[in-house]
CSV table of C-alpha atoms and ligand atoms in Angstrom, one decimal:
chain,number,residue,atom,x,y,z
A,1,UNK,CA,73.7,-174.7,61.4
A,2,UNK,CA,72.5,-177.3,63.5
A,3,UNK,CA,75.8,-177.7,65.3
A,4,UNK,CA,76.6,-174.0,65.1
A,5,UNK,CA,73.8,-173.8,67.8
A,6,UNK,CA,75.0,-176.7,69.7
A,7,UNK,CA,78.4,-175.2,70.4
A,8,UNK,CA,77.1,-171.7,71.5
A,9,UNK,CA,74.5,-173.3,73.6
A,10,UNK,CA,78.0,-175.1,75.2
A,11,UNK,CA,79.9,-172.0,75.7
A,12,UNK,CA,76.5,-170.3,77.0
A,13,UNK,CA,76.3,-173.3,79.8
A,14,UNK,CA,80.2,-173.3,80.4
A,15,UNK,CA,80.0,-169.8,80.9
A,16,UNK,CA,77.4,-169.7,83.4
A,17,UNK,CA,78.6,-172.6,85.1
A,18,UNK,CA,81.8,-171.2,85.7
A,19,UNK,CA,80.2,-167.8,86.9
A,20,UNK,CA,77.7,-169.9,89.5
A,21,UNK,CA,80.8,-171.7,90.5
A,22,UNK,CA,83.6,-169.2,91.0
A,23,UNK,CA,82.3,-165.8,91.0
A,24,UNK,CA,81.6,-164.7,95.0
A,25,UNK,CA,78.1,-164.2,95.6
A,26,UNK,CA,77.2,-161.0,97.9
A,27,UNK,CA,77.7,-162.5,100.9
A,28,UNK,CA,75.7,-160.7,103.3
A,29,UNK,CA,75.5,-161.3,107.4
A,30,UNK,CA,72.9,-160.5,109.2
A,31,UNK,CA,73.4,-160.0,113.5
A,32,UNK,CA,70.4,-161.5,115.7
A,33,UNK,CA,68.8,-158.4,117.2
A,34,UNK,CA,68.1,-158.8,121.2
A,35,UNK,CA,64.6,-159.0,121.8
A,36,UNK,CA,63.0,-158.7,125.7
A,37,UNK,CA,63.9,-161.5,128.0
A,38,UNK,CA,67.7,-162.0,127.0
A,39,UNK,CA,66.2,-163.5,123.8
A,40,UNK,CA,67.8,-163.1,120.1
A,41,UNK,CA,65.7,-162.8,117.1
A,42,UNK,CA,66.1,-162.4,112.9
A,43,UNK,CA,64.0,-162.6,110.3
A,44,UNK,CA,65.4,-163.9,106.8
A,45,UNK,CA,63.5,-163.7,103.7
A,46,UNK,CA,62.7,-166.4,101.4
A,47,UNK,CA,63.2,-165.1,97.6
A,48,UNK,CA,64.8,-166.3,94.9
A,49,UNK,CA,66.8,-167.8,97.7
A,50,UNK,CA,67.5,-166.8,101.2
A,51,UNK,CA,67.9,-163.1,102.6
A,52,UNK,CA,70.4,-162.5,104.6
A,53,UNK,CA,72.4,-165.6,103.3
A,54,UNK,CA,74.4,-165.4,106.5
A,55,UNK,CA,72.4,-164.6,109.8
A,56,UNK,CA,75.2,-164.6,113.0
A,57,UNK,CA,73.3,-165.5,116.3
A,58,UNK,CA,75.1,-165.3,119.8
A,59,UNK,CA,75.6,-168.4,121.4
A,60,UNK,CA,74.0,-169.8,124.8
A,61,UNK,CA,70.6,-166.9,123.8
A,62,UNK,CA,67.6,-168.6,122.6
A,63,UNK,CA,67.1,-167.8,119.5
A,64,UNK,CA,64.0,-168.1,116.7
A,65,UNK,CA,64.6,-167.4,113.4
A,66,UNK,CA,61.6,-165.8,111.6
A,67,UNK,CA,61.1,-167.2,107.6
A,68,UNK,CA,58.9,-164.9,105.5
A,69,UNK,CA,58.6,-166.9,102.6
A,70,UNK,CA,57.0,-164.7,99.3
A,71,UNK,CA,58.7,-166.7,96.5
A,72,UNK,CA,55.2,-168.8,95.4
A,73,UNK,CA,57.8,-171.4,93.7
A,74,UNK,CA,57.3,-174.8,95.7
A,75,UNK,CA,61.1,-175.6,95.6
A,76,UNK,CA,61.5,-172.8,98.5
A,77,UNK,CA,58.4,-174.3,100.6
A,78,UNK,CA,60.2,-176.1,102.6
A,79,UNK,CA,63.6,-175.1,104.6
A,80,UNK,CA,65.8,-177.8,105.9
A,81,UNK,CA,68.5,-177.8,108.6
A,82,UNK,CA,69.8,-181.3,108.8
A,83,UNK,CA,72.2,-180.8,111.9
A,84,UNK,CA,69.4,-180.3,113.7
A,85,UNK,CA,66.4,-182.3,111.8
A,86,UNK,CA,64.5,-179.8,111.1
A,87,UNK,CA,62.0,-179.7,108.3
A,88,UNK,CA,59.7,-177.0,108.2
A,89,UNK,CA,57.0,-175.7,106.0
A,90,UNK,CA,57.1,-172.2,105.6
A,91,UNK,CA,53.8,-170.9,104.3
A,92,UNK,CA,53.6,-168.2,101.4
A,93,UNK,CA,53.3,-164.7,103.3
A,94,UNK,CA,53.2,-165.5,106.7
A,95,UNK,CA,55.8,-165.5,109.6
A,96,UNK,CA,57.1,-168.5,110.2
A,97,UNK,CA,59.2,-168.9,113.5
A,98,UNK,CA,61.5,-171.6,114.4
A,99,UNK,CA,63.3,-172.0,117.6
A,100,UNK,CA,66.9,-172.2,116.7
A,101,UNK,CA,69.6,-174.1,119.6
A,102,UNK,CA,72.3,-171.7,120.1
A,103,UNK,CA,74.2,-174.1,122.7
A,104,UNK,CA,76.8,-175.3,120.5
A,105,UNK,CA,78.9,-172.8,118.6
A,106,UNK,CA,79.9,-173.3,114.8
A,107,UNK,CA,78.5,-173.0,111.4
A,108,UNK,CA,74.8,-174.7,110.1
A,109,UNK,CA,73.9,-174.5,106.9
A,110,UNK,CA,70.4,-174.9,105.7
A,111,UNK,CA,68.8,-175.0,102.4
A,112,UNK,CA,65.3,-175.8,100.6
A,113,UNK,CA,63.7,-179.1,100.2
A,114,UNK,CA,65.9,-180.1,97.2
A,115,UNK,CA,69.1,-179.0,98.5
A,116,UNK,CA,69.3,-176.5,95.8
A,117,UNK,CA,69.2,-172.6,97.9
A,118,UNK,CA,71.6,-172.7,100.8
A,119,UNK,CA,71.9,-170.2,103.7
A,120,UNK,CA,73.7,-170.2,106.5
A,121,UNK,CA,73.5,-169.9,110.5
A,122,UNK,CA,76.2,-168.6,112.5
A,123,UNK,CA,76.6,-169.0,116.3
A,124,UNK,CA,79.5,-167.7,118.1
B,201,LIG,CU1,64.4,-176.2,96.2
């Protein structure tokens, strides 16, 4: 019995492993909307990982990015973009904005505190 369990539990794992791994998560992008004052702004919400995963900001136009955090785990609290080193708390709730440097075009990732949600910043 004992190792009747143990081998579903394996295919159970193998199976989801292979599904977090291969299978194409909705990948969703997100344009910066112009704001007064030739500024760019977005807002990306923090639940159960980051929302819009992909957020496209134009390059050379300031930029803040606006984190509304409502997931109360602590693993999200914190949102991490190393390219730049920034480490920000983002309180349950509340808008929090972080100036974003749109001079140099390519692709940042970011992620939470352990490196386990990812999201991604676009400038072009
Ligand atoms: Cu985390």
């Amino acid at each position: 019995m004992g190792k009747v369990i143990t081998v579903i539990v394996a295919i159970v794992l193998i199976g989801f492993i292979l599904w977090w791994f291969f299978d194409k998560h909705e990948q969703v992008e997100v344009k910066a909307k112009k704001t007064g004052g030739n500024e760019q702004e977005v807002k990306i919400t923090v639940d159960g990982g980051y929302s819009p995963e992909t957020v496209v900001l134009q390059k050379g136009v300031p930029a803040t990015l606006v984190f509304e955090r409502k997931d109360p785990s602590s693993c999200l609290e914190r949102v991490v973009f190393s390219d730049f080193g920034i480490n920000e708390l983002l309180p349950q709730n509340e808008e929090k904005k972080i100036k974003f440097d749109t001079s140099k075009a390519g692709e940042f990732g970011y992620a939470c505190g352990m490196n386990m949600f990812h999201g991604k910043v676009v400038v072009k």
